[in-house]
Short mmCIF file of C-alpha atoms in Angstrom, two decimals:
data_model
loop_
_atom_site.label_atom_id
_atom_site.label_comp_id
_atom_site.label_asym_id
_atom_site.label_seq_id
_atom_site.Cartn_x
_atom_site.Cartn_y
_atom_site.Cartn_z
CA MET A 1 144.01 98.15 60.31
CA ARG A 2 146.38 99.66 62.87
CA SER A 3 148.85 97.43 64.72
CA ARG A 4 146.93 97.61 68.01
CA SER A 5 143.66 96.79 66.26
CA LEU A 6 145.34 93.88 64.46
CA PHE A 7 146.67 92.63 67.81
CA ASP A 8 143.17 92.86 69.34
CA PHE A 9 141.68 91.07 66.33
CA VAL A 10 144.09 88.12 66.44
CA VAL A 11 144.03 87.75 70.24
CA LEU A 12 140.23 87.96 70.32
CA GLY A 13 139.92 85.29 67.64
CA PHE A 14 142.21 82.91 69.52
CA VAL A 15 140.65 83.64 72.92
CA TRP A 16 137.07 83.15 71.75
CA GLY A 17 138.00 80.23 69.52
CA SER A 18 139.63 78.45 72.47
CA ALA A 19 136.46 78.75 74.54
CA TYR A 20 134.91 75.64 72.99
CA SER A 21 137.75 73.30 73.93
CA LEU A 22 137.86 74.79 77.44
CA ILE A 23 134.13 74.15 77.82
CA ALA A 24 134.75 70.52 76.85
CA VAL A 25 137.35 70.22 79.62
CA ALA A 26 135.15 71.98 82.19
CA LEU A 27 132.30 69.57 81.42
CA GLU A 28 134.48 66.71 82.66
CA GLY A 29 133.68 67.78 86.22
CA MET A 30 130.75 70.19 85.95
CA THR A 31 127.20 70.29 84.67
CA PRO A 32 126.35 72.66 81.79
CA LEU A 33 124.60 74.99 84.25
CA GLN A 34 127.65 75.09 86.53
CA VAL A 35 129.92 75.85 83.57
CA ALA A 36 127.69 78.76 82.57
CA GLN A 37 127.47 79.99 86.18
CA VAL A 38 131.17 80.00 86.98
CA ARG A 39 132.05 81.40 83.56
CA THR A 40 129.75 84.40 83.94
CA MET A 41 130.85 85.00 87.53
CA GLY A 42 134.51 85.12 86.48
CA GLY A 43 133.71 87.49 83.64
CA ALA A 44 131.61 89.69 85.92
CA VAL A 45 134.47 90.10 88.39
CA VAL A 46 136.89 91.15 85.63
CA LEU A 47 134.46 93.61 84.05
CA LEU A 48 133.47 95.18 87.37
CA ILE A 49 137.15 95.76 88.17
CA VAL A 50 137.69 97.35 84.74
CA LEU A 51 134.59 99.49 85.21
CA PHE A 52 135.40 100.79 88.68
CA VAL A 53 139.12 101.35 88.12
CA SER A 54 138.14 104.35 85.98
CA SER A 55 136.83 107.23 88.08
CA ALA A 56 135.12 108.67 85.01
CA GLU A 57 133.23 105.42 84.46
CA ARG A 58 132.25 105.25 88.13
CA ASN A 59 130.93 108.80 88.17
CA ALA A 60 129.03 108.37 84.90
CA LEU A 61 127.37 105.10 85.95
CA SER A 62 123.65 105.56 86.55
CA LEU A 63 121.75 102.48 87.77
CA THR A 64 118.32 103.65 86.65
CA PRO A 65 115.41 101.16 86.41
CA LYS A 66 115.48 101.55 82.62
CA PHE A 67 119.18 100.65 82.48
CA LEU A 68 118.76 97.65 84.81
CA VAL A 69 115.80 96.26 82.85
CA ALA A 70 117.71 96.68 79.60
CA MET A 71 120.71 94.90 81.11
CA LEU A 72 118.50 92.05 82.31
CA GLY A 73 117.16 91.51 78.80
CA SER A 74 120.61 91.80 77.25
CA GLY A 75 122.12 89.47 79.85
CA LEU A 76 119.52 86.80 79.11
CA ILE A 77 119.80 87.03 75.32
CA SER A 78 123.53 87.60 74.89
CA THR A 79 124.99 85.65 77.80
CA ALA A 80 122.91 83.45 80.11
CA ALA A 81 120.92 81.52 77.49
CA PRO A 82 123.72 81.13 74.89
CA TYR A 83 126.30 80.05 77.47
CA LEU A 84 123.90 77.45 78.86
CA LEU A 85 122.93 76.18 75.41
CA ILE A 86 126.53 75.90 74.20
CA SER A 87 127.62 74.13 77.38
CA TRP A 88 124.73 71.68 77.12
CA GLY A 89 125.33 71.21 73.40
CA GLU A 90 128.95 70.25 74.00
CA THR A 91 127.88 67.35 76.21
CA LYS A 92 127.17 65.52 72.94
CA ALA A 93 128.60 67.66 70.13
CA PRO A 94 132.40 67.86 69.66
CA SER A 95 133.92 71.26 70.42
CA ALA A 96 135.08 71.64 66.79
CA ILE A 97 131.53 71.28 65.48
CA ALA A 98 130.21 73.55 68.24
CA GLY A 99 132.79 76.19 67.33
CA MET A 100 131.94 76.07 63.64
CA LEU A 101 128.20 76.28 64.27
CA GLY A 102 128.68 78.97 66.91
CA ALA A 103 130.52 81.10 64.37
CA THR A 104 127.40 81.43 62.21
CA THR A 105 126.09 84.41 64.21
CA PRO A 106 126.48 86.89 61.27
CA ILE A 107 124.14 84.73 59.19
CA PHE A 108 121.38 85.00 61.77
CA THR A 109 122.00 88.71 62.23
CA ALA A 110 121.57 89.13 58.46
CA ILE A 111 118.30 87.18 58.60
CA MET A 112 116.81 89.06 61.55
CA ALA A 113 117.99 92.62 60.82
CA PRO A 114 115.60 93.20 57.88
CA ILE A 115 112.70 91.98 60.02
CA LEU A 116 113.47 93.69 63.33
CA LEU A 117 115.49 96.72 62.20
CA LYS A 118 113.92 97.20 58.76
CA GLU A 119 117.37 97.01 57.18
CA ARG A 120 117.63 96.05 53.53
CA LEU A 121 118.93 92.50 53.05
CA GLY A 122 120.40 93.00 49.58
CA PHE A 123 121.04 90.37 46.92
CA ARG A 124 124.66 89.54 47.84
CA ARG A 125 123.87 89.32 51.52
CA GLY A 126 120.90 87.06 50.76
CA VAL A 127 123.08 84.76 48.66
CA GLY A 128 125.62 84.59 51.49
CA VAL A 129 122.90 83.66 53.98
CA ALA A 130 121.58 80.91 51.69
CA ILE A 131 125.07 79.46 51.15
CA GLY A 132 125.82 79.64 54.88
CA LEU A 133 122.62 77.80 55.74
CA GLY A 134 123.51 75.18 53.14
CA GLY A 135 126.90 74.72 54.79
CA MET A 136 125.23 74.29 58.17
CA LEU A 137 123.00 71.57 56.68
CA LEU A 138 126.11 69.75 55.47
CA ILE A 139 127.59 69.91 58.98
CA PHE A 140 124.38 68.38 60.38
CA HIS A 141 124.19 65.80 57.50
CA PRO A 142 120.93 64.33 58.88
CA TRP A 143 120.66 62.00 55.87
CA GLN A 144 123.51 59.91 57.30
CA GLY A 145 121.42 58.86 60.29
CA SER A 146 123.21 60.78 63.06
CA ALA A 147 121.99 60.06 66.57
CA ARG A 148 119.06 62.29 67.47
CA GLY A 149 120.78 63.44 70.66
CA ASP A 150 123.75 64.67 68.65
CA VAL A 151 121.54 66.62 66.25
CA VAL A 152 119.59 68.21 69.11
CA ALA A 153 122.87 69.18 70.80
CA GLU A 154 124.14 70.78 67.60
CA LEU A 155 120.81 72.59 67.20
CA ALA A 156 121.27 73.98 70.71
CA VAL A 157 124.54 75.59 69.59
CA VAL A 158 122.82 76.98 66.50
CA VAL A 159 120.10 78.51 68.70
CA ALA A 160 122.87 80.08 70.80
CA ALA A 161 124.40 81.58 67.63
CA ALA A 162 120.97 82.94 66.68
CA LEU A 163 120.62 84.49 70.15
CA TYR A 164 124.02 86.16 69.74
CA GLY A 165 122.74 87.63 66.48
CA LEU A 166 119.54 88.77 68.17
CA SER A 167 121.57 90.35 70.98
CA PHE A 168 123.25 92.76 68.54
CA ILE A 169 119.82 93.91 67.38
CA TYR A 170 118.58 94.18 70.97
CA LEU A 171 121.58 96.32 71.89
CA LYS A 172 121.01 98.61 68.93
CA ARG A 173 117.29 99.08 69.59
CA PHE A 174 116.99 99.09 73.38
CA VAL A 175 120.40 99.48 75.04
CA TYR A 176 122.55 101.95 73.11
CA PRO A 177 119.80 104.64 73.08
CA ILE A 178 120.05 104.75 76.89
CA GLY A 179 123.45 106.42 76.53
CA ALA A 180 125.45 104.20 78.91
CA SER A 181 129.14 103.60 78.23
CA THR A 182 130.24 100.44 76.44
CA LYS A 183 132.10 99.25 79.55
CA ALA A 184 128.99 99.74 81.68
CA ILE A 185 126.92 97.79 79.17
CA ALA A 186 129.46 94.95 78.98
CA ALA A 187 129.65 94.68 82.76
CA GLY A 188 125.92 95.12 83.26
CA GLN A 189 124.83 92.32 80.98
CA ILE A 190 127.40 89.85 82.37
CA VAL A 191 126.50 90.67 85.98
CA MET A 192 122.78 90.28 85.26
CA ALA A 193 123.41 86.99 83.48
CA SER A 194 125.39 85.64 86.43
CA LEU A 195 122.62 86.64 88.86
CA VAL A 196 119.95 84.92 86.74
CA LEU A 197 122.00 81.73 86.50
CA LEU A 198 122.70 81.79 90.25
CA CYS A 199 118.96 82.00 90.95
CA ILE A 200 118.48 78.69 89.12
CA HIS A 201 120.96 76.83 91.37
CA PRO A 202 122.54 79.07 94.07
CA THR A 203 125.03 76.47 95.30
CA GLY A 204 126.17 75.40 91.83
CA PRO A 205 129.49 77.32 91.80
CA ALA A 206 130.58 75.42 94.93
CA VAL A 207 131.64 72.66 92.52
CA LEU A 208 134.94 74.57 92.20
CA PHE A 209 136.03 73.14 95.55
CA ARG A 210 135.78 69.53 94.38
CA ALA A 211 136.15 69.58 90.59
CA GLY A 212 139.94 69.16 90.48
CA ILE A 213 142.79 71.28 89.16
CA ARG A 214 142.27 70.45 85.47
CA VAL A 215 138.59 71.40 85.49
CA ASP A 216 139.09 74.43 87.75
CA SER A 217 141.89 75.75 85.54
CA ALA A 218 139.71 75.41 82.44
CA ILE A 219 136.64 77.11 83.92
CA LEU A 220 138.58 79.95 85.56
CA THR A 221 140.41 80.63 82.30
CA LEU A 222 137.07 80.53 80.52
CA GLY A 223 135.61 83.08 82.92
CA ILE A 224 138.55 85.46 83.27
CA LEU A 225 139.94 85.41 79.72
CA GLN A 226 137.23 84.15 77.36
CA THR A 227 134.43 86.09 79.07
CA GLY A 228 135.87 89.08 80.95
CA PHE A 229 139.10 89.96 79.13
CA ALA A 230 137.58 89.17 75.72
CA ALA A 231 134.67 91.54 76.37
CA VAL A 232 137.12 94.39 76.99
CA LEU A 233 139.05 93.56 73.80
CA SER A 234 135.83 93.31 71.83
CA VAL A 235 134.66 96.76 72.92
CA ARG A 236 138.05 98.25 72.01
CA LEU A 237 138.09 96.54 68.60
CA VAL A 238 134.55 97.63 67.68
CA LYS A 239 135.52 101.23 68.50
CA SER A 240 138.64 101.22 66.33
CA VAL A 241 137.54 99.40 63.14
CA THR A 242 134.46 99.08 60.96
CA ALA A 243 131.65 96.69 61.80
CA SER A 244 132.48 94.42 58.86
CA VAL A 245 136.10 94.08 60.00
CA SER A 246 135.22 93.41 63.64
CA SER A 247 132.60 90.81 62.68
CA SER A 248 135.12 88.95 60.51
CA VAL A 249 136.77 87.72 63.72
CA THR A 250 134.13 84.99 63.40
CA TYR A 251 136.26 83.25 60.75
CA LEU A 252 139.26 83.06 63.07
CA ILE A 253 137.07 81.75 65.92
CA ALA A 254 135.86 78.89 63.72
CA LEU A 255 139.38 78.00 62.56
CA VAL A 256 140.80 78.01 66.10
CA SER A 257 137.97 75.90 67.52
CA VAL A 258 138.33 73.31 64.75
CA PHE A 259 142.13 73.21 65.09
CA GLU A 260 142.05 72.79 68.87
CA GLY A 261 139.30 70.18 68.72
CA PHE A 262 141.28 68.18 66.17
CA VAL A 263 144.73 68.52 67.78
CA PHE A 264 144.10 68.73 71.53
CA GLN A 265 140.76 66.94 71.91
CA HIS A 266 141.62 64.32 69.25
CA GLN A 267 138.16 64.66 67.72
CA SER A 268 137.41 62.61 64.63
CA LEU A 269 135.96 64.89 61.97
CA GLY A 270 134.66 63.49 58.69
CA VAL A 271 135.25 64.93 55.24
CA ILE A 272 131.68 66.19 55.08
CA PHE A 273 132.29 68.37 58.14
CA PHE A 274 135.21 70.14 56.46
CA VAL A 275 133.18 70.56 53.26
CA GLY A 276 130.27 71.96 55.25
CA GLY A 277 132.60 74.21 57.22
CA ALA A 278 134.17 75.57 54.04
CA VAL A 279 130.75 76.25 52.49
CA THR A 280 129.61 77.97 55.70
CA MET A 281 132.72 80.18 55.73
CA ILE A 282 132.13 81.15 52.09
CA GLY A 283 128.58 82.10 53.00
CA LEU A 284 129.81 84.19 55.93
CA VAL A 285 132.30 86.05 53.74
CA ILE A 286 129.68 86.80 51.09
CA ALA A 287 127.13 87.88 53.71
CA SER A 288 129.68 90.18 55.37
CA THR A 289 130.75 91.84 52.12
CA GLY A 290 127.10 92.11 51.14
CA GLU A 291 126.36 93.90 54.39
CA GLU A 292 129.08 96.46 53.66
CA SER A 293 127.87 97.07 50.10
CA THR A 294 124.28 97.43 51.32
CA ARG A 295 125.42 99.98 53.90
CA ARG A 296 127.32 101.99 51.26
CA MET A 297 124.27 101.93 48.99
CA GLY A 298 122.12 103.23 51.84
CA ILE A 299 124.60 106.06 52.47
CA ARG A 300 124.61 107.02 48.78
CA ARG A 301 120.81 107.04 48.69
CA SER A 302 120.70 109.16 51.82
CA ARG A 303 123.14 111.67 50.31
CA ALA A 304 121.18 111.76 47.07
CA THR A 305 117.95 112.43 48.96
CA THR A 306 119.62 115.20 50.96
CA ALA A 307 121.09 116.78 47.85
CA SER A 308 117.72 116.82 46.11
#
C-alpha cells in the first residue's frame, strides 16, 4: 500500500470510527431524525463543493431521470435509512456496541452477494460469515435478560449495517452501469438522502440554533468530516487499492468506536462484549480473505475457459 493510500486508510478508519461517539453527543440535544438530517446536509454541502470545483466534473454531470432515480434509491439505502437507524439505535445502545455492530457490513454483503449478484460464496467466506454471526449473538447475549429496548436498538444498528451491505450491491447493479463519476454518485446519493429526510420534518434542522455549542460542534463535525470529507477519502481509497484492502477499514472503525466509547463516553462494557467483538472480528477477517480467494478462483476459471 502506497503512503498516500495508507494515510487515507488510517484517517478514514479514525474518522468513521469516531462517528458513533459524535452521534452520542449530538443526541444530547437532538432527536435521531434531526441528527440524520443535519449530518446529511453537512455532507451534501461538502460533496457539492468538491463536485463543482472541478470543471471537468461539472461539464460531465448529466442529471438524467435515470441518474436521479438511481440516486434516490441509493440515497435511501446507503444513507437516509442507515443514518436514521443508527441514530435511533444509539438512544439506547452504547456507541461502542453500535460501532462494533455497525462494522459487520462485510458479513451482510457476503450473505447477500450470492443471492442478488449470483456470486459464489465459497467455503472460507461461509465459515467467516458463520463465525461473525456467532460473535454478533455474543454481543447481543439475549440469554442474560437484556432489556428489550436495548436489544431492539442494537438490532436497528444491525439492520443499518445490512443496508450498507445492500447498498454496495445496489451500486454495482444499478448505479455504476449508468457511467456517472464516483464524485457525482457520492454527492448525488447524499443530496437525495438529505432531501428525503427534510421532507419528513422540514423544520428539524432549525434545532442548530438552540442545541448549544457542544451539540452543534458534534453534529457539524459529523456532517462535514464523517459524512462529506470521509466520502471523498473513501472514493480515493477504493480507486487506489483492492476491494479487500479497502473493506478492511471496517476493523479499524470497530476498534476506534470501542476505544472512544470506553475512554471518552465512560461506557461500561462487559467481558462478553469483548469476547463477542473478538469473535466477530475473526469472522470478518476470514470472510474478507475468503472473498479474495473466491475472486482469484473465479479469475482462474475464466482464464481456463478462455484458453480452452
